Amino acid sequence: MRHPPGLKGFLLALALLLGLLLLSTGVGLLAYLLLEPHLALPGWTILAVALLVMVPGAVAVGRLFPWLTDWYYFLPALAFLLVFTLYPIGLTVYLAFTGYSGQRNNLPDRSTETAVVGQEGPRLLLEAPVAEALRCDPCQGEPVEVYAEGHRMRARIVEAKGAEILLDRAPPFKAEFVAKVNAFRFVGLRNFAFILSQANRALFPVFLWNVVFASSTVLLNALLGLILGLILNNKGLKLRNFYRTLLIVSWALPGVITVQVWVALLNYNFGAINRLLGVLGIYPIPWLNDPDWAKVAILLVNLWLGFPYMMTATLGALSTIPDELYEAAKVDGATPWQALWGITLPLLEKPMVPILLSSFAFNFNNFYIIYLLTGGGPAQEGRLATAQATDILISWAYKTAFSAEGQSAYGLGAAISLIIFAITVAISLVNFRVTGALREVR
Amino acid sequence: MRKALALLALGLSLALAQGKITVWTHFGGPELEWLKAQAKTFEKTSGTKVEVVEVPFGDIKQKFILGAPQGQAADLLVSIPHDWLGEMAQAGVLEPMGKYVTQSYLADIQPVAVEAFTFGGRLLGLPAFAESVALIYNKKYMKEPPKTWEEFLDLAKKLTTGSTFGFLYNIGDPYFNFGFFRAYGADNVFAKDAKGNLDPSKLLLGGEVGEKALPFIKDLRFRYNLVPEGVDYGVADGAFKDGALAMIINGPWALGDYKKAKIDFGIAPFPTPPGAKNPWGPFLGVQGVVVNAYSKNKTEAVNFAKTLVSGKNLVSFNQAGGRVPVSKSAAKTLEKDPVVAGFSRVFALGTPMPNIPEMGKVWGPWGNAISLAIQKPDSNVKKIVEDMVAEIKKAIGR
C-alpha cells in the first residue's frame, strides 16, 4: 500500500494517530468518571481502559489505512510528547492567565469548616452565621463543598442569610460539614500587568545583567579556553597530558559542591581568598557583599567552572587542522604568529561558533551558579527582594513563584516563564540571523 | 459479576485503609527513635499498624499539599511549625481538630500555643513543643549574662579580640532580628483586628519601628563593630561551637551540637536595646502534629496524634531531644531543667510568629531591607524602609 505523498500524507498520518490516542484516552476517562462513584477504582484504570480501546482500534485503523502501520512505531513517542512536552506547555500558558496558587487551588478551605445543624433539601442551617463562618462577603455564588463521612459534593451558594444557606442542588446524603472552596479564577492579563508595573525594579535590570552575564561568561571562558588549548596543543610542551588532566579537574568535580566551597573561600572576613590578599597587603574585597563585586565573583567562579569545556573543545577542533598547512606556511617563511592568525584562528571559527552559541544559551538560563553562589544577592537599592544584584531571569522567576509570594504563586510564575520564553525566542532568532549571515559571507 | 467486582474493590480498599496509618516526620536521631517507640506502643494498644517515614523538613509542606488530595500523603505529620498553618489550611489539607479534643486537654496547653495552632477561629493541629531564639552565652567568658544594654556592649566589645568574638549572630535573617523590631514598638508583624485575628493590611514593621530597628542592626556592624561582614548562621554557629564566641542569638535546635562540643552554656533574654520602649522579645514558634483531611483512617490518626502530645509523652520527648514542651503538666515536671527554665523565661517575652499565609510575602522584602541596611555604613534607612513597606503591600494586595 502506498503512502500518500508529501506533507498531506504526513499530516493525515499525524491526525489519525492523534485521533486514536485522544479517542482511547477519552474513553478511558469517561469510563472512569462513570464508574468511580460506584466503585473505588485506582487512577491507573484510565490507562488500562485506554489501552483496551487503543489496541483493537489500532488494528481496525490499520485495516482501513494499511500504510499507516509503519507509523505505529511513532505512537509511543507521540504519546510521550503529548504528555510530557505539549501538556505542560499548554498548562503553563493557561495558568499564566489565572490566579492559581497553593492556597487558591480549587480545594475546600478547611479553616472554614462549619458544622451543619439542619438540612432540608438544598437548604442548610449552619452552626454559625455564614459570612463569618465561611469568611465570604458576599457569599452568593461562592463554591462550597458539603461533606460527611464517605460523601462529598460540590455546590454553589445561591442565597445566604444569617446562618442559613441555599445551595444550587440538594446533597443526596446527610450533610455534616460545609467548607468554602478556594477556587482559582481567570484573571486575564493581571499577572503580566503586575510584572510589568514593577519592571523598572525587576524585569529590566535583571534582563540587562542576564545578557551581560551570559555573553561575558562565554567570551571569558572561550578566551581562556582558547589560550590554554593552544598552549597545550604545542607538541614541544613537556608533561602536557599531566597539565591537561590538572586543568580539567574543575570541570570533572560536581559544581553543586565546588560552588559551595567557593562561597566559603570568598567570604569577606573568614574566606581564604581575602586572607591571602591580606597577606599581600591588599584590602579585603567584599566579593559576595557588594552588588558590583558579586557580579565579578560570579563571572570568575563561572570562568573556573567553564573554561575546561572550552579548552577541550579547542583541543578537539585543533586536532582536525592538518599539519601540512603549518608545514606549507613554514616553507613559505611565515612566522608562528602569522600561522596563528592566518591558519589556526580562521579554521577554528567554524567548529567553535556552534559551541559558543550553545554555551550562551546554556548560561542564559544557568540557574544553579546564581542560586548556589549568591542566591541572587546581595540586596541592591531600588530593586525588589526577588530581583537582587545578581539575579538572572530564571532565578527571579523561581524566587517569585516559589519563595516570595507565599511559597507557591504558580500563576505568576507561569506568567514570568512565558515572558522568559518570549525573550529566549527573540535572542535565538537574533543568534540564528547573525550566524546565518556569517555563513553566507564565507 | 458486577456485584462481585464491587465487593472485591470494596474489600481491597478496606484492607488498604484499615489497620494502618502513615506518619511523615522530619525528626532525626534520638527524636526519631522516640517517635518509633511511640508508634510501637500504639500498635500494641490499638492494633493499628503505624509506618514512620522520614521526609526532609523543607519538602514536607509542598509534598503534603500536593499529595494529600490525591491520597498520596501521610495520615499525620510530626511535626509542622505553626507558621505553615494558614497556607496548609487554605490549601484544604488539614483536618480541623476542634471536634476531637476535650476542654481538659486544651486547659493543659499553654494558651499561646493554642493561639498559634488556631487559624480562622479553628484549631487545626495539636501543639507539641515551642522554640524561639534567645541569647545563648558561653559560661567560660561570663558567670552571669548581661542584664542591661550597657553591660552587654562593654562585655561584647571587651571580648571581641583577634582570636575571640564577643557577639555574633545570623544578622541578615529577619527571623533572628524580629526581637529588635519588637523592642522598638512592633507587637507583631501585623496588627490585630477587632476580633483578635491578624489583619494583613496593617503592617507594623514600617515607619518609626523600622527606622529605629534597622539603624540599631546597622550599628551592631558599623558602630559597635561587633558583627563584621561575612557573618551568617554557619559562621556564628561554628564560632560558638569552637568556643571562640561568647554570645550568640540562636535557638534550641542548636543546643544538641553545643552539648556535643562540651560548651558550658546558659540561656537568657537579650537585654533591651538602647532607646527602645519595650523589652526585646523573639518570634515564638510552636511545632505540632496535624492530621490529613483526606486520611482514610482519621480516627486512628487522631488517636495517635493525641497520644503523642500527651503530657507524659512530651516529657519523654524532651528527654530524647531537649525540646521545650507546651503542655503545662510536662513543663512542671521539667521545671528544674536549665534549658526548659531558660527558654520558658524567653518565651514569656515573645509573640507567636504570624500563621496567616500573607506572612509568606513579608519574609523576602524584610530580609532584603535588612541586608541593604547593613551593606554599607551610609545606607539610606528611611528609603529602605519605605521601599520594603511598598513592596510588601503591593504583594499582599495582589
PDB file of N, CA and C in Angstrom, chain B residues 42-125:
ATOM      1  N   PHE B  42       1.809   2.254  70.384  1.00  0.00           N
ATOM      2  CA  PHE B  42       0.455   2.488  69.873  1.00  0.00           C
ATOM      3  C   PHE B  42      -0.048   1.269  69.112  1.00  0.00           C
ATOM      4  N   GLU B  43       0.841   0.623  68.367  1.00  0.00           N
ATOM      5  CA  GLU B  43       0.468  -0.595  67.639  1.00  0.00           C
ATOM      6  C   GLU B  43      -0.039  -1.650  68.597  1.00  0.00           C
ATOM      7  N   LYS B  44       0.646  -1.782  69.718  1.00  0.00           N
ATOM      8  CA  LYS B  44       0.270  -2.811  70.687  1.00  0.00           C
ATOM      9  C   LYS B  44      -1.085  -2.513  71.304  1.00  0.00           C
ATOM     10  N   THR B  45      -1.304  -1.254  71.701  1.00  0.00           N
ATOM     11  CA  THR B  45      -2.543  -0.945  72.424  1.00  0.00           C
ATOM     12  C   THR B  45      -3.738  -0.835  71.484  1.00  0.00           C
ATOM     13  N   SER B  46      -3.548  -0.381  70.242  1.00  0.00           N
ATOM     14  CA  SER B  46      -4.715  -0.150  69.387  1.00  0.00           C
ATOM     15  C   SER B  46      -4.866  -1.174  68.272  1.00  0.00           C
ATOM     16  N   GLY B  47      -3.805  -1.910  67.965  1.00  0.00           N
ATOM     17  CA  GLY B  47      -3.886  -2.861  66.867  1.00  0.00           C
ATOM     18  C   GLY B  47      -3.719  -2.232  65.498  1.00  0.00           C
ATOM     19  N   THR B  48      -3.467  -0.935  65.463  1.00  0.00           N
ATOM     20  CA  THR B  48      -3.258  -0.270  64.181  1.00  0.00           C
ATOM     21  C   THR B  48      -1.772  -0.191  63.877  1.00  0.00           C
ATOM     22  N   LYS B  49      -1.416  -0.607  62.663  1.00  0.00           N
ATOM     23  CA  LYS B  49      -0.001  -0.524  62.284  1.00  0.00           C
ATOM     24  C   LYS B  49       0.369   0.931  62.004  1.00  0.00           C
ATOM     25  N   VAL B  50       1.539   1.357  62.466  1.00  0.00           N
ATOM     26  CA  VAL B  50       1.989   2.719  62.208  1.00  0.00           C
ATOM     27  C   VAL B  50       3.298   2.652  61.440  1.00  0.00           C
ATOM     28  N   GLU B  51       3.309   3.297  60.278  1.00  0.00           N
ATOM     29  CA  GLU B  51       4.544   3.329  59.496  1.00  0.00           C
ATOM     30  C   GLU B  51       5.136   4.725  59.579  1.00  0.00           C
ATOM     31  N   VAL B  52       6.391   4.816  60.045  1.00  0.00           N
ATOM     32  CA  VAL B  52       7.051   6.115  60.187  1.00  0.00           C
ATOM     33  C   VAL B  52       7.988   6.321  58.997  1.00  0.00           C
ATOM     34  N   VAL B  53       7.770   7.408  58.251  1.00  0.00           N
ATOM     35  CA  VAL B  53       8.584   7.703  57.072  1.00  0.00           C
ATOM     36  C   VAL B  53       9.307   9.017  57.295  1.00  0.00           C
ATOM     37  N   GLU B  54      10.621   9.043  57.023  1.00  0.00           N
ATOM     38  CA  GLU B  54      11.373  10.285  57.177  1.00  0.00           C
ATOM     39  C   GLU B  54      11.264  11.117  55.903  1.00  0.00           C
ATOM     40  N   VAL B  55      10.880  12.379  56.040  1.00  0.00           N
ATOM     41  CA  VAL B  55      10.800  13.301  54.909  1.00  0.00           C
ATOM     42  C   VAL B  55      11.572  14.557  55.305  1.00  0.00           C
ATOM     43  N   PRO B  56      12.446  15.068  54.420  1.00  0.00           N
ATOM     44  CA  PRO B  56      13.194  16.282  54.778  1.00  0.00           C
ATOM     45  C   PRO B  56      12.252  17.438  55.112  1.00  0.00           C
ATOM     46  N   PHE B  57      12.654  18.216  56.116  1.00  0.00           N
ATOM     47  CA  PHE B  57      11.815  19.316  56.590  1.00  0.00           C
ATOM     48  C   PHE B  57      11.356  20.227  55.455  1.00  0.00           C
ATOM     49  N   GLY B  58      12.285  20.579  54.574  1.00  0.00           N
ATOM     50  CA  GLY B  58      11.962  21.527  53.511  1.00  0.00           C
ATOM     51  C   GLY B  58      10.965  20.993  52.492  1.00  0.00           C
ATOM     52  N   ASP B  59      10.807  19.684  52.408  1.00  0.00           N
ATOM     53  CA  ASP B  59       9.917  19.105  51.390  1.00  0.00           C
ATOM     54  C   ASP B  59       8.504  18.846  51.910  1.00  0.00           C
ATOM     55  N   ILE B  60       8.358  18.788  53.231  1.00  0.00           N
ATOM     56  CA  ILE B  60       7.108  18.281  53.793  1.00  0.00           C
ATOM     57  C   ILE B  60       5.903  19.059  53.311  1.00  0.00           C
ATOM     58  N   LYS B  61       5.955  20.375  53.397  1.00  0.00           N
ATOM     59  CA  LYS B  61       4.761  21.174  53.126  1.00  0.00           C
ATOM     60  C   LYS B  61       4.288  20.996  51.689  1.00  0.00           C
ATOM     61  N   GLN B  62       5.209  21.223  50.756  1.00  0.00           N
ATOM     62  CA  GLN B  62       4.848  21.137  49.338  1.00  0.00           C
ATOM     63  C   GLN B  62       4.320  19.739  49.001  1.00  0.00           C
ATOM     64  N   LYS B  63       5.044  18.712  49.454  1.00  0.00           N
ATOM     65  CA  LYS B  63       4.641  17.331  49.165  1.00  0.00           C
ATOM     66  C   LYS B  63       3.258  17.040  49.728  1.00  0.00           C
ATOM     67  N   PHE B  64       3.020  17.532  50.922  1.00  0.00           N
ATOM     68  CA  PHE B  64       1.759  17.227  51.591  1.00  0.00           C
ATOM     69  C   PHE B  64       0.599  17.939  50.903  1.00  0.00           C
ATOM     70  N   ILE B  65       0.810  19.220  50.556  1.00  0.00           N
ATOM     71  CA  ILE B  65      -0.263  19.984  49.912  1.00  0.00           C
ATOM     72  C   ILE B  65      -0.618  19.360  48.570  1.00  0.00           C
ATOM     73  N   LEU B  66       0.408  18.934  47.824  1.00  0.00           N
ATOM     74  CA  LEU B  66       0.129  18.379  46.504  1.00  0.00           C
ATOM     75  C   LEU B  66      -0.365  16.936  46.595  1.00  0.00           C
ATOM     76  N   GLY B  67       0.140  16.180  47.583  1.00  0.00           N
ATOM     77  CA  GLY B  67      -0.151  14.752  47.629  1.00  0.00           C
ATOM     78  C   GLY B  67      -1.435  14.387  48.357  1.00  0.00           C
ATOM     79  N   ALA B  68      -1.800  15.163  49.377  1.00  0.00           N
ATOM     80  CA  ALA B  68      -2.920  14.768  50.228  1.00  0.00           C
ATOM     81  C   ALA B  68      -4.241  14.594  49.456  1.00  0.00           C
ATOM     82  N   PRO B  69      -4.627  15.546  48.580  1.00  0.00           N
ATOM     83  CA  PRO B  69      -5.908  15.363  47.876  1.00  0.00           C
ATOM     84  C   PRO B  69      -5.883  14.153  46.953  1.00  0.00           C
ATOM     85  N   GLN B  70      -4.689  13.700  46.520  1.00  0.00           N
ATOM     86  CA  GLN B  70      -4.589  12.531  45.642  1.00  0.00           C
ATOM     87  C   GLN B  70      -4.496  11.241  46.448  1.00  0.00           C
ATOM     88  N   GLY B  71      -4.580  11.343  47.773  1.00  0.00           N
ATOM     89  CA  GLY B  71      -4.442  10.138  48.585  1.00  0.00           C
ATOM     90  C   GLY B  71      -3.014   9.641  48.638  1.00  0.00           C
ATOM     91  N   GLN B  72      -2.046  10.535  48.404  1.00  0.00           N
ATOM     92  CA  GLN B  72      -0.653  10.090  48.375  1.00  0.00           C
ATOM     93  C   GLN B  72       0.177  10.778  49.441  1.00  0.00           C
ATOM     94  N   ALA B  73      -0.434  11.064  50.572  1.00  0.00           N
ATOM     95  CA  ALA B  73       0.338  11.684  51.638  1.00  0.00           C
ATOM     96  C   ALA B  73       0.074  10.932  52.936  1.00  0.00           C
ATOM     97  N   ALA B  74       0.885  11.251  53.937  1.00  0.00           N
ATOM     98  CA  ALA B  74       0.766  10.571  55.222  1.00  0.00           C
ATOM     99  C   ALA B  74      -0.562  10.917  55.888  1.00  0.00           C
ATOM    100  N   ASP B  75      -0.965  10.083  56.859  1.00  0.00           N
ATOM    101  CA  ASP B  75      -2.185  10.379  57.619  1.00  0.00           C
ATOM    102  C   ASP B  75      -1.926  11.466  58.647  1.00  0.00           C
ATOM    103  N   LEU B  76      -0.694  11.502  59.152  1.00  0.00           N
ATOM    104  CA  LEU B  76      -0.384  12.648  60.012  1.00  0.00           C
ATOM    105  C   LEU B  76       1.074  13.061  59.891  1.00  0.00           C
ATOM    106  N   LEU B  77       1.313  14.333  60.205  1.00  0.00           N
ATOM    107  CA  LEU B  77       2.653  14.904  60.127  1.00  0.00           C
ATOM    108  C   LEU B  77       3.156  15.192  61.531  1.00  0.00           C
ATOM    109  N   VAL B  78       4.381  14.756  61.810  1.00  0.00           N
ATOM    110  CA  VAL B  78       5.010  15.042  63.094  1.00  0.00           C
ATOM    111  C   VAL B  78       6.358  15.671  62.785  1.00  0.00           C
ATOM    112  N   SER B  79       6.537  16.919  62.849  1.00  0.00           N
ATOM    113  CA  SER B  79       5.535  17.905  63.211  1.00  0.00           C
ATOM    114  C   SER B  79       5.700  19.074  62.253  1.00  0.00           C
ATOM    115  N   ILE B  80       4.776  20.016  62.267  1.00  0.00           N
ATOM    116  CA  ILE B  80       4.947  21.199  61.419  1.00  0.00           C
ATOM    117  C   ILE B  80       5.028  22.450  62.288  1.00  0.00           C
ATOM    118  N   PRO B  81       5.812  23.464  61.848  1.00  0.00           N
ATOM    119  CA  PRO B  81       5.815  24.736  62.562  1.00  0.00           C
ATOM    120  C   PRO B  81       4.497  25.466  62.304  1.00  0.00           C
ATOM    121  N   HIS B  82       4.046  26.217  63.267  1.00  0.00           N
ATOM    122  CA  HIS B  82       2.692  26.765  63.166  1.00  0.00           C
ATOM    123  C   HIS B  82       2.556  27.825  62.081  1.00  0.00           C
ATOM    124  N   ASP B  83       3.675  28.387  61.599  1.00  0.00           N
ATOM    125  CA  ASP B  83       3.512  29.425  60.576  1.00  0.00           C
ATOM    126  C   ASP B  83       3.167  28.833  59.210  1.00  0.00           C
ATOM    127  N   TRP B  84       3.167  27.508  59.064  1.00  0.00           N
ATOM    128  CA  TRP B  84       2.681  26.895  57.825  1.00  0.00           C
ATOM    129  C   TRP B  84       1.170  26.727  57.846  1.00  0.00           C
ATOM    130  N   LEU B  85       0.580  26.945  59.021  1.00  0.00           N
ATOM    131  CA  LEU B  85      -0.797  26.531  59.247  1.00  0.00           C
ATOM    132  C   LEU B  85      -1.794  27.166  58.285  1.00  0.00           C
ATOM    133  N   GLY B  86      -1.728  28.503  58.138  1.00  0.00           N
ATOM    134  CA  GLY B  86      -2.701  29.197  57.312  1.00  0.00           C
ATOM    135  C   GLY B  86      -2.681  28.691  55.888  1.00  0.00           C
ATOM    136  N   GLU B  87      -1.463  28.578  55.345  1.00  0.00           N
ATOM    137  CA  GLU B  87      -1.341  28.147  53.962  1.00  0.00           C
ATOM    138  C   GLU B  87      -1.878  26.725  53.790  1.00  0.00           C
ATOM    139  N   MET B  88      -1.519  25.831  54.718  1.00  0.00           N
ATOM    140  CA  MET B  88      -1.950  24.439  54.570  1.00  0.00           C
ATOM    141  C   MET B  88      -3.455  24.304  54.773  1.00  0.00           C
ATOM    142  N   ALA B  89      -4.006  25.110  55.688  1.00  0.00           N
ATOM    143  CA  ALA B  89      -5.450  25.035  55.922  1.00  0.00           C
ATOM    144  C   ALA B  89      -6.210  25.525  54.700  1.00  0.00           C
ATOM    145  N   GLN B  90      -5.737  26.644  54.114  1.00  0.00           N
ATOM    146  CA  GLN B  90      -6.423  27.163  52.939  1.00  0.00           C
ATOM    147  C   GLN B  90      -6.278  26.220  51.760  1.00  0.00           C
ATOM    148  N   ALA B  91      -5.162  25.503  51.711  1.00  0.00           N
ATOM    149  CA  ALA B  91      -4.990  24.529  50.641  1.00  0.00           C
ATOM    150  C   ALA B  91      -5.903  23.327  50.884  1.00  0.00           C
ATOM    151  N   GLY B  92      -6.534  23.274  52.053  1.00  0.00           N
ATOM    152  CA  GLY B  92      -7.561  22.270  52.298  1.00  0.00           C
ATOM    153  C   GLY B  92      -7.066  20.929  52.782  1.00  0.00           C
ATOM    154  N   VAL B  93      -5.824  20.833  53.272  1.00  0.00           N
ATOM    155  CA  VAL B  93      -5.316  19.508  53.606  1.00  0.00           C
ATOM    156  C   VAL B  93      -5.296  19.203  55.109  1.00  0.00           C
ATOM    157  N   LEU B  94      -5.650  20.174  55.949  1.00  0.00           N
ATOM    158  CA  LEU B  94      -5.589  19.921  57.391  1.00  0.00           C
ATOM    159  C   LEU B  94      -6.980  19.635  57.956  1.00  0.00           C
ATOM    160  N   GLU B  95      -7.053  18.618  58.774  1.00  0.00           N
ATOM    161  CA  GLU B  95      -8.311  18.286  59.428  1.00  0.00           C
ATOM    162  C   GLU B  95      -8.474  19.176  60.665  1.00  0.00           C
ATOM    163  N   PRO B  96      -9.586  19.925  60.755  1.00  0.00           N
ATOM    164  CA  PRO B  96      -9.795  20.712  61.978  1.00  0.00           C
ATOM    165  C   PRO B  96      -9.910  19.787  63.184  1.00  0.00           C
ATOM    166  N   MET B  97      -9.239  20.150  64.281  1.00  0.00           N
ATOM    167  CA  MET B  97      -9.154  19.231  65.415  1.00  0.00           C
ATOM    168  C   MET B  97     -10.144  19.571  66.524  1.00  0.00           C
ATOM    169  N   GLY B  98     -10.844  20.685  66.394  1.00  0.00           N
ATOM    170  CA  GLY B  98     -11.732  21.119  67.460  1.00  0.00           C
ATOM    171  C   GLY B  98     -12.701  20.043  67.914  1.00  0.00           C
ATOM    172  N   LYS B  99     -13.208  19.264  66.947  1.00  0.00           N
ATOM    173  CA  LYS B  99     -14.235  18.282  67.304  1.00  0.00           C
ATOM    174  C   LYS B  99     -13.659  17.057  68.006  1.00  0.00           C
ATOM    175  N   TYR B 100     -12.334  16.918  68.044  1.00  0.00           N
ATOM    176  CA  TYR B 100     -11.748  15.715  68.643  1.00  0.00           C
ATOM    177  C   TYR B 100     -11.192  15.949  70.043  1.00  0.00           C
ATOM    178  N   VAL B 101     -10.936  17.232  70.415  1.00  0.00           N
ATOM    179  CA  VAL B 101     -10.227  17.437  71.674  1.00  0.00           C
ATOM    180  C   VAL B 101     -11.195  17.855  72.789  1.00  0.00           C
ATOM    181  N   THR B 102     -10.771  17.580  74.000  1.00  0.00           N
ATOM    182  CA  THR B 102     -11.609  17.900  75.149  1.00  0.00           C
ATOM    183  C   THR B 102     -11.127  19.190  75.800  1.00  0.00           C
ATOM    184  N   GLN B 103     -11.987  19.781  76.616  1.00  0.00           N
ATOM    185  CA  GLN B 103     -11.628  21.007  77.323  1.00  0.00           C
ATOM    186  C   GLN B 103     -10.436  20.775  78.235  1.00  0.00           C
ATOM    187  N   SER B 104     -10.399  19.602  78.897  1.00  0.00           N
ATOM    188  CA  SER B 104      -9.314  19.369  79.855  1.00  0.00           C
ATOM    189  C   SER B 104      -7.984  19.276  79.125  1.00  0.00           C
ATOM    190  N   TYR B 105      -8.019  18.751  77.887  1.00  0.00           N
ATOM    191  CA  TYR B 105      -6.772  18.709  77.117  1.00  0.00           C
ATOM    192  C   TYR B 105      -6.304  20.131  76.827  1.00  0.00           C
ATOM    193  N   LEU B 106      -7.243  20.958  76.356  1.00  0.00           N
ATOM    194  CA  LEU B 106      -6.892  22.326  75.991  1.00  0.00           C
ATOM    195  C   LEU B 106      -6.384  23.112  77.193  1.00  0.00           C
ATOM    196  N   ALA B 107      -6.958  22.812  78.355  1.00  0.00           N
ATOM    197  CA  ALA B 107      -6.576  23.560  79.547  1.00  0.00           C
ATOM    198  C   ALA B 107      -5.129  23.289  79.933  1.00  0.00           C
ATOM    199  N   ASP B 108      -4.592  22.127  79.516  1.00  0.00           N
ATOM    200  CA  ASP B 108      -3.225  21.776  79.881  1.00  0.00           C
ATOM    201  C   ASP B 108      -2.194  22.395  78.935  1.00  0.00           C
ATOM    202  N   ILE B 109      -2.668  22.947  77.801  1.00  0.00           N
ATOM    203  CA  ILE B 109      -1.735  23.530  76.825  1.00  0.00           C
ATOM    204  C   ILE B 109      -1.614  25.020  77.097  1.00  0.00           C
ATOM    205  N   GLN B 110      -0.385  25.541  76.960  1.00  0.00           N
ATOM    206  CA  GLN B 110      -0.216  26.980  77.151  1.00  0.00           C
ATOM    207  C   GLN B 110      -1.048  27.748  76.115  1.00  0.00           C
ATOM    208  N   PRO B 111      -1.769  28.773  76.560  1.00  0.00           N
ATOM    209  CA  PRO B 111      -2.704  29.478  75.662  1.00  0.00           C
ATOM    210  C   PRO B 111      -2.031  29.986  74.393  1.00  0.00           C
ATOM    211  N   VAL B 112      -0.777  30.411  74.517  1.00  0.00           N
ATOM    212  CA  VAL B 112      -0.101  30.974  73.350  1.00  0.00           C
ATOM    213  C   VAL B 112       0.095  29.891  72.275  1.00  0.00           C
ATOM    214  N   ALA B 113       0.257  28.648  72.702  1.00  0.00           N
ATOM    215  CA  ALA B 113       0.428  27.552  71.748  1.00  0.00           C
ATOM    216  C   ALA B 113      -0.890  27.218  71.066  1.00  0.00           C
ATOM    217  N   VAL B 114      -1.963  27.286  71.834  1.00  0.00           N
ATOM    218  CA  VAL B 114      -3.286  27.057  71.234  1.00  0.00           C
ATOM    219  C   VAL B 114      -3.567  28.146  70.219  1.00  0.00           C
ATOM    220  N   GLU B 115      -3.219  29.391  70.574  1.00  0.00           N
ATOM    221  CA  GLU B 115      -3.416  30.515  69.657  1.00  0.00           C
ATOM    222  C   GLU B 115      -2.619  30.286  68.372  1.00  0.00           C
ATOM    223  N   ALA B 116      -1.389  29.787  68.534  1.00  0.00           N
ATOM    224  CA  ALA B 116      -0.541  29.577  67.359  1.00  0.00           C
ATOM    225  C   ALA B 116      -1.159  28.545  66.418  1.00  0.00           C
ATOM    226  N   PHE B 117      -1.817  27.543  66.958  1.00  0.00           N
ATOM    227  CA  PHE B 117      -2.384  26.495  66.114  1.00  0.00           C
ATOM    228  C   PHE B 117      -3.855  26.734  65.780  1.00  0.00           C
ATOM    229  N   THR B 118      -4.313  27.966  66.009  1.00  0.00           N
ATOM    230  CA  THR B 118      -5.670  28.320  65.637  1.00  0.00           C
ATOM    231  C   THR B 118      -5.611  29.255  64.450  1.00  0.00           C
ATOM    232  N   PHE B 119      -6.364  28.935  63.410  1.00  0.00           N
ATOM    233  CA  PHE B 119      -6.401  29.802  62.235  1.00  0.00           C
ATOM    234  C   PHE B 119      -7.845  29.935  61.812  1.00  0.00           C
ATOM    235  N   GLY B 120      -8.275  31.170  61.590  1.00  0.00           N
ATOM    236  CA  GLY B 120      -9.660  31.395  61.205  1.00  0.00           C
ATOM    237  C   GLY B 120     -10.624  30.896  62.274  1.00  0.00           C
ATOM    238  N   GLY B 121     -10.194  30.918  63.517  1.00  0.00           N
ATOM    239  CA  GLY B 121     -11.080  30.507  64.594  1.00  0.00           C
ATOM    240  C   GLY B 121     -11.171  29.002  64.806  1.00  0.00           C
ATOM    241  N   ARG B 122     -10.406  28.214  64.046  1.00  0.00           N
ATOM    242  CA  ARG B 122     -10.454  26.763  64.226  1.00  0.00           C
ATOM    243  C   ARG B 122      -9.101  26.226  64.661  1.00  0.00           C
ATOM    244  N   LEU B 123      -9.116  25.258  65.567  1.00  0.00           N
ATOM    245  CA  LEU B 123      -7.891  24.581  65.978  1.00  0.00           C
ATOM    246  C   LEU B 123      -7.547  23.566  64.889  1.00  0.00           C
ATOM    247  N   LEU B 124      -6.359  23.693  64.291  1.00  0.00           N
ATOM    248  CA  LEU B 124      -6.049  22.858  63.118  1.00  0.00           C
ATOM    249  C   LEU B 124      -4.930  21.860  63.365  1.00  0.00           C
ATOM    250  N   GLY B 125      -4.460  21.782  64.600  1.00  0.00           N
ATOM    251  CA  GLY B 125      -3.413  20.818  64.895  1.00  0.00           C
ATOM    252  C   GLY B 125      -3.226  20.760  66.398  1.00  0.00           C
TER     253      GLY B 125
END
